[in-house]
XYZ file of C-alpha atoms in Angstrom:
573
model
C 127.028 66.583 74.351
C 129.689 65.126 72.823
C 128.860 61.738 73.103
C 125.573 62.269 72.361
C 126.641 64.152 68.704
C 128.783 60.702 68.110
C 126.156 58.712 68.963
C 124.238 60.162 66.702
C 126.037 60.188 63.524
C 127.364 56.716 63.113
C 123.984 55.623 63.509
C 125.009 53.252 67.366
C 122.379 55.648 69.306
C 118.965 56.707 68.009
C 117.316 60.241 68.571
C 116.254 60.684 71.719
C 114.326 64.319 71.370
C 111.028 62.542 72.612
C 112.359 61.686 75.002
C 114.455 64.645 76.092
C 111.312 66.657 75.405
C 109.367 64.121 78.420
C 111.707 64.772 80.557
C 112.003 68.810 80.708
C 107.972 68.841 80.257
C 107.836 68.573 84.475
C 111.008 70.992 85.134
C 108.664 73.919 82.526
C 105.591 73.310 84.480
C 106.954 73.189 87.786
C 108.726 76.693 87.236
C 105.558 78.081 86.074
C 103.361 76.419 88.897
C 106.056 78.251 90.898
C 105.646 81.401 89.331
C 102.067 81.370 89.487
C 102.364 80.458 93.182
C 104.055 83.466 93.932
C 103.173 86.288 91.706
C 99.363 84.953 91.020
C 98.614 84.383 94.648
C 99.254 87.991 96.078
C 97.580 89.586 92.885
C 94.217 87.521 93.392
C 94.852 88.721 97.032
C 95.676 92.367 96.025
C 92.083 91.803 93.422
C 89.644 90.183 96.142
C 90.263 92.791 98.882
C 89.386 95.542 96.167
C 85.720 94.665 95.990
C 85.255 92.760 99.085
C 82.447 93.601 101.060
C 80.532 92.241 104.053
C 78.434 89.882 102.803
C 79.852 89.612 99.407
C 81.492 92.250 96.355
C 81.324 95.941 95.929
C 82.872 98.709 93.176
C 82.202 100.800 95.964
C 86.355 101.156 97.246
C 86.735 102.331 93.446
C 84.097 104.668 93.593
C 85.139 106.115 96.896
C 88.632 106.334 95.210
C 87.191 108.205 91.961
C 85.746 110.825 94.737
C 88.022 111.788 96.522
C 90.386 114.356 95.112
C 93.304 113.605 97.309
C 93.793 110.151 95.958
C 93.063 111.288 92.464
C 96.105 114.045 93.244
C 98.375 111.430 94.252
C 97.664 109.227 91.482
C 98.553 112.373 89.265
C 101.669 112.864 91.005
C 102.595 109.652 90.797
C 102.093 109.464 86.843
C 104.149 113.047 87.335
C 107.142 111.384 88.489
C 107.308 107.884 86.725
C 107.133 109.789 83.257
C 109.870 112.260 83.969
C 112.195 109.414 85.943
C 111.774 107.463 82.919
C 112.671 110.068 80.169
C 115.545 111.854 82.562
C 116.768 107.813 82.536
C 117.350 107.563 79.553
C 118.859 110.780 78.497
C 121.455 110.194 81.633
C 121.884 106.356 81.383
C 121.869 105.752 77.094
C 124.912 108.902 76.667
C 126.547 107.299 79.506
C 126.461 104.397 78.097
C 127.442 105.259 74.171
C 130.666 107.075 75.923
C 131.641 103.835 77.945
C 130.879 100.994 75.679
C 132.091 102.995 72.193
C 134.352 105.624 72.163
C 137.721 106.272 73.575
C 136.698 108.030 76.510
C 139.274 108.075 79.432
C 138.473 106.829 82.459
C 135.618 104.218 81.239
C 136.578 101.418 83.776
C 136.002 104.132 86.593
C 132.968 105.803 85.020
C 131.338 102.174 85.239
C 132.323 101.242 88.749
C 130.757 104.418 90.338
C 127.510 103.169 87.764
C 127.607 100.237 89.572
C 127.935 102.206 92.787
C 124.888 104.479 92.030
C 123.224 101.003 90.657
C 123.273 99.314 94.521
C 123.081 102.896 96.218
C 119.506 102.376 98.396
C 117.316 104.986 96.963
C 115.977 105.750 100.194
C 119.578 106.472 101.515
C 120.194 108.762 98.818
C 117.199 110.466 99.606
C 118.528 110.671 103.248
C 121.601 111.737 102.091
C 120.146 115.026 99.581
C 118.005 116.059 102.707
C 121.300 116.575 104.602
C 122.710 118.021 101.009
C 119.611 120.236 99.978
C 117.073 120.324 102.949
C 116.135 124.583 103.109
C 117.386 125.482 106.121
C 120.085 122.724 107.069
C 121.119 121.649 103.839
C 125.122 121.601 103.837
C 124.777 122.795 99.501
C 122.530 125.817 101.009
C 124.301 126.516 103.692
C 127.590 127.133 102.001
C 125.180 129.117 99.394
C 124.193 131.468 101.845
C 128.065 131.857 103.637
C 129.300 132.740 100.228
C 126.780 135.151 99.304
C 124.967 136.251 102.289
C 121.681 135.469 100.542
C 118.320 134.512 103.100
C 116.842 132.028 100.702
C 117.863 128.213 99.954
C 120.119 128.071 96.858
C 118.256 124.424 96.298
C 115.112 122.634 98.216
C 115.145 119.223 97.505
C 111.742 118.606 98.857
C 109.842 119.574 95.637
C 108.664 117.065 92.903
C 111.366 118.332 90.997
C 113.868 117.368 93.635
C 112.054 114.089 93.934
C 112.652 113.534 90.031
C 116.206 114.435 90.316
C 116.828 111.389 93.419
C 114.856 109.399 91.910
C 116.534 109.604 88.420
C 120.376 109.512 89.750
C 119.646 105.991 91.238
C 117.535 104.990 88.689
C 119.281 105.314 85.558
C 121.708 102.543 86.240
C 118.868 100.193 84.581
C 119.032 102.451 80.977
C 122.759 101.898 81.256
C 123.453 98.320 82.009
C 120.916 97.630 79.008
C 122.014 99.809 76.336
C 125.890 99.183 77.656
C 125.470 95.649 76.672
C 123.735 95.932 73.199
C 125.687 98.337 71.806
C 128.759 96.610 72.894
C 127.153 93.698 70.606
C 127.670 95.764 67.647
C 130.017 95.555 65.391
C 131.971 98.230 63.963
C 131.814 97.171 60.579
C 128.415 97.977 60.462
C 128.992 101.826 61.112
C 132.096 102.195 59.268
C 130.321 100.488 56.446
C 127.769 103.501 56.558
C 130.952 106.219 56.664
C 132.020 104.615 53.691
C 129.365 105.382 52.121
C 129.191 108.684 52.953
C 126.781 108.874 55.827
C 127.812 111.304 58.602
C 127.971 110.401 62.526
C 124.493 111.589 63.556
C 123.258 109.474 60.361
C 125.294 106.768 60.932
C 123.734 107.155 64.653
C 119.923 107.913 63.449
C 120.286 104.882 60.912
C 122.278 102.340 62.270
C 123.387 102.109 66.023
C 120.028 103.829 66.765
C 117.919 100.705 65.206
C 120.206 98.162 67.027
C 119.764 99.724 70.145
C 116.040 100.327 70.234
C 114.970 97.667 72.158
C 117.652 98.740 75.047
C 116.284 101.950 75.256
C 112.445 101.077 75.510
C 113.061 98.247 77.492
C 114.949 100.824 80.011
C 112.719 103.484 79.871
C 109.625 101.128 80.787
C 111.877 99.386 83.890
C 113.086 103.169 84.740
C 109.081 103.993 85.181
C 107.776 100.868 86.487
C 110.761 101.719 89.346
C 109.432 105.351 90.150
C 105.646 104.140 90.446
C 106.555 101.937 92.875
C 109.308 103.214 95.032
C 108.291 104.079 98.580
C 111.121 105.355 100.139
C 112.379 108.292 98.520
C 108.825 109.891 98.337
C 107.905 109.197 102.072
C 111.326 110.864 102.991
C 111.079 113.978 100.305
C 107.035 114.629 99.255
C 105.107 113.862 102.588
C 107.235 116.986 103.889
C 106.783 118.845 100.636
C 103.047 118.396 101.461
C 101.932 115.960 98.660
C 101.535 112.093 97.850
C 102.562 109.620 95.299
C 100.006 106.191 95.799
C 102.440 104.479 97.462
C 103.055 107.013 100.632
C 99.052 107.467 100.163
C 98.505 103.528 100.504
C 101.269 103.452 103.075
C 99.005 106.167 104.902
C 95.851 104.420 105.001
C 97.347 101.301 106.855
C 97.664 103.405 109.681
C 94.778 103.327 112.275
C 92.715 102.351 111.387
C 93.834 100.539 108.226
C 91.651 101.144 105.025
C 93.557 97.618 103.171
C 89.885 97.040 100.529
C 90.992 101.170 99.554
C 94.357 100.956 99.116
C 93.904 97.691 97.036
C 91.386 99.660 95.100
C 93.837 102.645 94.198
C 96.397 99.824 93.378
C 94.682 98.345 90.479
C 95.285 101.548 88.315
C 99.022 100.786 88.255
C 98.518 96.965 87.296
C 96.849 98.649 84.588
C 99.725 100.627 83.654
C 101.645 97.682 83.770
C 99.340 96.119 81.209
C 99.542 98.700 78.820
C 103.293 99.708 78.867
C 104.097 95.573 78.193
C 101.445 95.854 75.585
C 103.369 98.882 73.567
C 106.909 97.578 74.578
C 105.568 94.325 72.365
C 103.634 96.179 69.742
C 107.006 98.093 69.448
C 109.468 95.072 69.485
C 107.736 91.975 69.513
C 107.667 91.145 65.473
C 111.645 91.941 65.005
C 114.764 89.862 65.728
C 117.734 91.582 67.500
C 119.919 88.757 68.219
C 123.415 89.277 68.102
C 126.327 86.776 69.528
C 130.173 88.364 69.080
C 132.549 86.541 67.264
C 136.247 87.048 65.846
C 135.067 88.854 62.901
C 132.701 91.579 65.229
C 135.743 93.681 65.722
C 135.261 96.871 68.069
C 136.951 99.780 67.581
C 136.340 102.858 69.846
C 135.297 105.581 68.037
C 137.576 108.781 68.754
C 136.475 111.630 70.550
C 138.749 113.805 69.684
C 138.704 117.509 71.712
C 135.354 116.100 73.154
C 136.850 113.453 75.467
C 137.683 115.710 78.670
C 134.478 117.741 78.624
C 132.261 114.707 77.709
C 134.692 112.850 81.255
C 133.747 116.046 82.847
C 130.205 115.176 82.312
C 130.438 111.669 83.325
C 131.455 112.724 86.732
C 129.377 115.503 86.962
C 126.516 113.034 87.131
C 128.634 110.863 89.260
C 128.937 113.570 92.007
C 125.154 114.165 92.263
C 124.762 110.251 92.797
C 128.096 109.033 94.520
C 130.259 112.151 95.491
C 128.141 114.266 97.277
C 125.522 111.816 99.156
C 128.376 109.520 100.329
C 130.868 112.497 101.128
C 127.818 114.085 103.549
C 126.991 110.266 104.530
C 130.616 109.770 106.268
C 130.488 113.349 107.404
C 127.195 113.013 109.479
C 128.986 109.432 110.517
C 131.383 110.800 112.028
C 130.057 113.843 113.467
C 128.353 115.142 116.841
C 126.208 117.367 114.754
C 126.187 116.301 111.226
C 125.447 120.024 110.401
C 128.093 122.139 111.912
C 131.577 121.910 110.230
C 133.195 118.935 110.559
C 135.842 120.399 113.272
C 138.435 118.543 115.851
C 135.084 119.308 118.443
C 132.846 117.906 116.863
C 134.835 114.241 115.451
C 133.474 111.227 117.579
C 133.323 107.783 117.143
C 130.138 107.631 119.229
C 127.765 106.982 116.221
C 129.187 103.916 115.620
C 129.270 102.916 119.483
C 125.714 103.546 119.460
C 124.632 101.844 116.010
C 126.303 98.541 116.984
C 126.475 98.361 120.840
C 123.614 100.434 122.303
C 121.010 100.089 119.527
C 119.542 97.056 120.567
C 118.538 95.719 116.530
C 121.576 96.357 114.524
C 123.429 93.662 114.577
C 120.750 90.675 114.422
C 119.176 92.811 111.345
C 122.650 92.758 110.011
C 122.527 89.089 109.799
C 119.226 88.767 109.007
C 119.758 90.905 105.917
C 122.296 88.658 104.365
C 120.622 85.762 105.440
C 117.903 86.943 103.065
C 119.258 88.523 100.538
C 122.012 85.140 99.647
C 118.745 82.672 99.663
C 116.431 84.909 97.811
C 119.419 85.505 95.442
C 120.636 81.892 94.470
C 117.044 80.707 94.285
C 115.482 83.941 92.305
C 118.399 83.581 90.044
C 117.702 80.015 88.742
C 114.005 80.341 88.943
C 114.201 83.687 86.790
C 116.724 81.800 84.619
C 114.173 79.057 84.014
C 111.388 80.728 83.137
C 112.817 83.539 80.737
C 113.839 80.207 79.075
C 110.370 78.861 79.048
C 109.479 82.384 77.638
C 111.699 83.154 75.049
C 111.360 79.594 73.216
C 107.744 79.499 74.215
C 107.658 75.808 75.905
C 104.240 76.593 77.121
C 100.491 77.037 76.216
C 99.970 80.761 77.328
C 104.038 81.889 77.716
C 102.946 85.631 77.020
C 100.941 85.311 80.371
C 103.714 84.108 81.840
C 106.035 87.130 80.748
C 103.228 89.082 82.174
C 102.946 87.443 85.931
C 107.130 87.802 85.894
C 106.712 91.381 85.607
C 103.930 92.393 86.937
C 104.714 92.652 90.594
C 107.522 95.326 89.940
C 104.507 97.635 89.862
C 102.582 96.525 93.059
C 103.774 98.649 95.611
C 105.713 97.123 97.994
C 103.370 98.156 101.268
C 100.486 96.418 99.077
C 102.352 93.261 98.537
C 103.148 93.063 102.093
C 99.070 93.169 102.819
C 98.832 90.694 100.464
C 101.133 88.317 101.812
C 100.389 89.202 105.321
C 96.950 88.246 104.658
C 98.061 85.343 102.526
C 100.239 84.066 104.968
C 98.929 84.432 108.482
C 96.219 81.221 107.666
C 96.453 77.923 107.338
C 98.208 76.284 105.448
C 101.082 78.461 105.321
C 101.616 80.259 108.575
C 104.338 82.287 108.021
C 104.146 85.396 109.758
C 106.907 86.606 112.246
C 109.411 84.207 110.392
C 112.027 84.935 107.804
C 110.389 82.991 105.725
C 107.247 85.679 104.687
C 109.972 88.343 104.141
C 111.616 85.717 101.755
C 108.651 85.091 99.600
C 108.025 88.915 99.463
C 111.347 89.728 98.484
C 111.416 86.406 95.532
C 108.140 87.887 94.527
C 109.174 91.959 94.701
C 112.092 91.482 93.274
C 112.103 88.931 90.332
C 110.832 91.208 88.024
C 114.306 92.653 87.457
C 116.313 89.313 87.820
C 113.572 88.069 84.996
C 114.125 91.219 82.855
C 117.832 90.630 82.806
C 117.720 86.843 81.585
C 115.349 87.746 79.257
C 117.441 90.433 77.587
C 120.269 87.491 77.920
C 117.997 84.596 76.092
C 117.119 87.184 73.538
C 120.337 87.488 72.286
C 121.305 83.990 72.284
C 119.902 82.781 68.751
C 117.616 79.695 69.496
C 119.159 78.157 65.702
C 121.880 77.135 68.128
C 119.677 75.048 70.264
C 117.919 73.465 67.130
C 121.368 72.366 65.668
C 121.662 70.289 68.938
C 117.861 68.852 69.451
C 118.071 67.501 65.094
C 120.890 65.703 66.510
C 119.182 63.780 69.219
C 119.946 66.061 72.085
C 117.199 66.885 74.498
C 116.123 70.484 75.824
C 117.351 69.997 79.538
C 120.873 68.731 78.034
C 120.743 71.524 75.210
C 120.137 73.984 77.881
C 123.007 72.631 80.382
C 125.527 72.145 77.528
C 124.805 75.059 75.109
C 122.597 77.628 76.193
C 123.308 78.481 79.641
C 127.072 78.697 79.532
C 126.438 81.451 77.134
C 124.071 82.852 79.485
C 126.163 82.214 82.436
C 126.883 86.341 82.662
C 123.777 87.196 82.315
C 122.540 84.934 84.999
C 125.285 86.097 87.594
C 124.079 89.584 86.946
C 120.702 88.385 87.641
C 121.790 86.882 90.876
C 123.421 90.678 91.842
C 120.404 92.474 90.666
C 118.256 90.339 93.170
C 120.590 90.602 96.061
C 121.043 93.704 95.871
C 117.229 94.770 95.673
C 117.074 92.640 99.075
C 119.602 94.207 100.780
C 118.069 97.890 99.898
C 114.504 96.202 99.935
C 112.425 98.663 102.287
C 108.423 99.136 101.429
C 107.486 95.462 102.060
C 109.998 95.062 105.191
C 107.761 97.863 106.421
C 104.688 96.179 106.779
C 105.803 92.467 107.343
C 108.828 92.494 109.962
C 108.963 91.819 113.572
C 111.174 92.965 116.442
C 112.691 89.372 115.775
C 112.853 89.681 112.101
C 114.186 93.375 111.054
C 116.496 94.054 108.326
C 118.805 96.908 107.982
C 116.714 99.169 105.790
C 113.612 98.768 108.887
C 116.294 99.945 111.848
C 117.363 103.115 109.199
C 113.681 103.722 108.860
C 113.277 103.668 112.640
C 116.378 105.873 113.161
C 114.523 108.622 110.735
C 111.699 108.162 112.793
C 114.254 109.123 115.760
C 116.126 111.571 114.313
C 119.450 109.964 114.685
C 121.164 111.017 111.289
C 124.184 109.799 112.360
C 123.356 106.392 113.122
C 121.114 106.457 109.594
C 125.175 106.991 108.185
C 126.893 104.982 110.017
C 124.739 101.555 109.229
C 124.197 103.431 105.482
C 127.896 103.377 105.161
C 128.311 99.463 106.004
C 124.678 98.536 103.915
C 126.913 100.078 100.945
C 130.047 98.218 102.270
C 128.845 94.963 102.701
C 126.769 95.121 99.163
C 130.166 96.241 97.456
C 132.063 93.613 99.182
C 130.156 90.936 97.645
C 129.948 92.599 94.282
C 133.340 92.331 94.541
C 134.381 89.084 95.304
C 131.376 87.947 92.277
C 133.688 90.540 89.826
C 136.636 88.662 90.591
C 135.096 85.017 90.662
C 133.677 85.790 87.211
C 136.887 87.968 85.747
C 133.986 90.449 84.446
C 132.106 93.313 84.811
C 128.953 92.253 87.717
C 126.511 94.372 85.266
C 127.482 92.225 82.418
C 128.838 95.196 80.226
C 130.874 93.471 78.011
C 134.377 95.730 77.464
């Protein structure tokens, strides 16, 4: 850069931004050719097989789906538990992350690690975990509710929509967090003392300042937080089907069982496409005309603001929500791993060591799904991560006819349920020219395609705050996108793109609904040989490869933390 800035002013090398500008033109389109090649392939897939017909196309899938009252039901639940995920989201993860990132709260550093924890905790395994915690009649909570006193009724019964809400919402929130964390770590101080000055009290000061700056945090969480319920799988096939009722995605999972109804399921699909369209369409009516760049500097000072008598109840809370997400579900996790019967107390009778003997020496798919996981989830990582780099670069400076369609294909497969992009893909990919069923390779494009969505929401929030006037400084002195972008932009990214990288891996490693539909004996991941240990009964060999899913995940979060010297989620301290 520097070379090119000396060039530059004593006149020896002329402006190159033509040039510059030639050269990135192929590197835009061929991210965007990419994108399209993976997000627009399985949702022309996903549209085609929800009219096709014999013979040509039909609205009759639609209309059998507008009949029949069971479908309708589970689209109603499903709406059910998206909305209230997304508002109990942000009343858990925007508090959370006001005490952390502002105020003198003891114990922050802690508070964020178990966020983090919650953050890569498998929703499905949680699930697992609260039916051991709150099932009716085994449930360790109930249980010790009825010892204590003597009552013949469950204290809790997790398999409600209620309870669904609640393990949804306690590995969910993580998402409000990490994005209000980081803005309001962007704000200055000044700015609120400013207002005390002037006489405004805290909940003005908060109504009138920090709220405003934080706005686009909180909507942006509150629509990932509900595009995240309407597509989970897991937790509702483990906790409604045995309440009785459906969300769409255990209902489309259901009718790919014999014999598979694929042109209905596509048809009751579309509705949530739909509901993507509309919630980008407010979250840009909402925030798409104002500016909310920020970069720190020396004069942004931060001072935590004091708590006072509040700090130990409000650290009381923190880890009050920290034992319904972390505690409790990993506490009964490493009981049920180490126990004969995970439900009897954990007594000198009933220790063994057999679960693990089992899980890695008897159970035939453990270990090769163990490599095949990370396998998967480092490649989809490290290429999602520059990919989704790329093109919320493209986005955000708009490089392209038609980037708003482009913002839209990024995002739109986060609500596709999983079990419907598998069909997609499986259908996709089973023909000529790309045969690439019973390979690793089909359960890499479905997890680049499931999972970019939240990689691409991260860099975006990243290249928001980055002020393109810093680019322009650079290009009116000869410099060239691709070298602006090496030089200047992207080492002020650079966090936000390693968090990007995290947030993909570890959606692969949990990664179930898709893995569902597309593996083979040859290809399973960890999250298929749980599933087929539910489907056995063998809680504690669920635990015991639970326990080293989390392990492995926070091994690697790890050694990124220390490679970077910062927080993985990118919340700035």
């Amino acid at each position: 850069m520097s070379r090119v800035l000396t060039g530059a002013a004593v006149g020896t090398r002329p402006p190159r931004r033509l040039a510059g500008l030639d050269r990135a033109l192929p590197v835009w389109a061929g991210v965007v050719l990419a994108l399209v090649f993976l997000m627009a392939m399985p949702l022309g897939w996903l549209v085609w097989m929800s009219v096709r017909a014999d013979g040509g196309a039909t609205p009759g899938h639609y209309l059998a789906v507008l009949r029949n009252p069971a479908l309708l039901k589970a689209l109603w639940n499903t709406v059910v538990l998206a909305f209230w995920v997304g508002l109990a989201s942000v009343a858990i993860g925007a508090p959370l992350a006001w005490l952390t990132a502002r105020t003198d709260l003891p114990g922050k550093g802690l508070i964020r690690s178990l966020v983090l924890a919650s953050f890569v905790t498998p929703p499905f395994l949680g699930a697992f975990a609260w039916v051991m915690l709150a099932g009716p009649n085994a449930g360790l909570l109930n249980t010790l509710w009825r010892d204590v006193t003597g009552a013949t009724g469950p204290l809790v019964n997790i398999f409600t929509m209620s309870g669904l809400v609640f393990v949804v919402t306690i590995y969910t929130f993580p998402y409000v967090y990490i994005m209000v964390a980081n803005t309001l770590a962007l704000i200055a101080s000044d700015l609120e003392e400013a207002a005390a000055i002037l006489g405004a009290g805290r909940l003005s000061i908060a109504r009138t300042v920090t709220l405003p700056m934080v706005a686009p945090a909180l909507v942006s969480g509150f629509i990932l937080a509900v595009l995240q319920a309407l597509a989970l799988f897991g937790s509702p096939a483990i906790l409604a089907l045995p309440a009785g009722f459906h969300t769409i995605t255990t209902q489309i999972w259901a009718m790919f069982q014999y014999p598979p109804k694929i042109e209905q399921a596509a048809a009751i699909s579309m509705p949530l496409l739909l509901a993507t369209a509309l919630l980008l369409l407010v979250q840009k009516r909402l925030l798409g005309r104002r500016g909310y760049a920020a970069v720190a500097g020396k004069g942004g000072l931060r001072r935590p603001i004091p708590l006072g008598l509040w700090r130990y109840p409000a650290l009381v809370g923190c880890l009050a929500v920290m034992a319904c997400a972390i505690f409790l579900p990993y506490g009964i996790l490493a009981k049920a791993a180490f126990s004969r019967a995970w439900a009897q107390p954990l007594t000198w009778s009933n220790l063994t060591l057999s679960n693990f003997t089992f899980t890695f020496f008897e159970y035939s798919a453990t270990q090769a799904a163990i490599v095949n996981t990370l396998e998967l989830g480092v490649a989809t990582a490290s290429i999602g991560a520059v990919l989704v780099a790329l093109l919320s670069y493209v986005t955000n400076r708009r490089l392209v006819v038609g980037h708003q369609l482009v913002a839209f294909l990024a995002l739109a497969p986060i609500v596709i349920p999983g079990v419907v992009l598998a069909v997609a893909l499986f259908i996709a990919y089973t023909r000529p020219p790309f045969v690439l069923y019973g390979t690793l390779a089909i359960l890499f494009v479905a997890y680049l395609t499931k999972e970019m969505p939240v990689g691409y929401a991260q860099s975006d929030a990243t290249f928001r705050s980055i002020p393109p006037e810093l680019e322009d400084a650079g290009r009116i002195l000869g410099a060239g996108r691709l070298r602006i972008l090496r030089d200047v932009t992207a080492p002020l990214a650079r966090s936000g793109i390693i968090a990007a990288w995290c947030f993909i891996f570890i959606g692969v490693i949990r990664e179930l609904s898709a893995s569902i539909i597309l593996f083979t004996p040859a290809t399973k991941v960890m999250s298929v040989v749980i599933f087929d240990l539910k489907e056995e009964g063998q809680f504690g060999a669920i635990a015991v490869l639970g326990i080293v899913m989390l392990l492995l995940t926070f091994a690697t979060v790890a050694l990124v933390q220390r490679a970077l010297g910062r927080d993985v989620l990118g919340v700035r301290q």
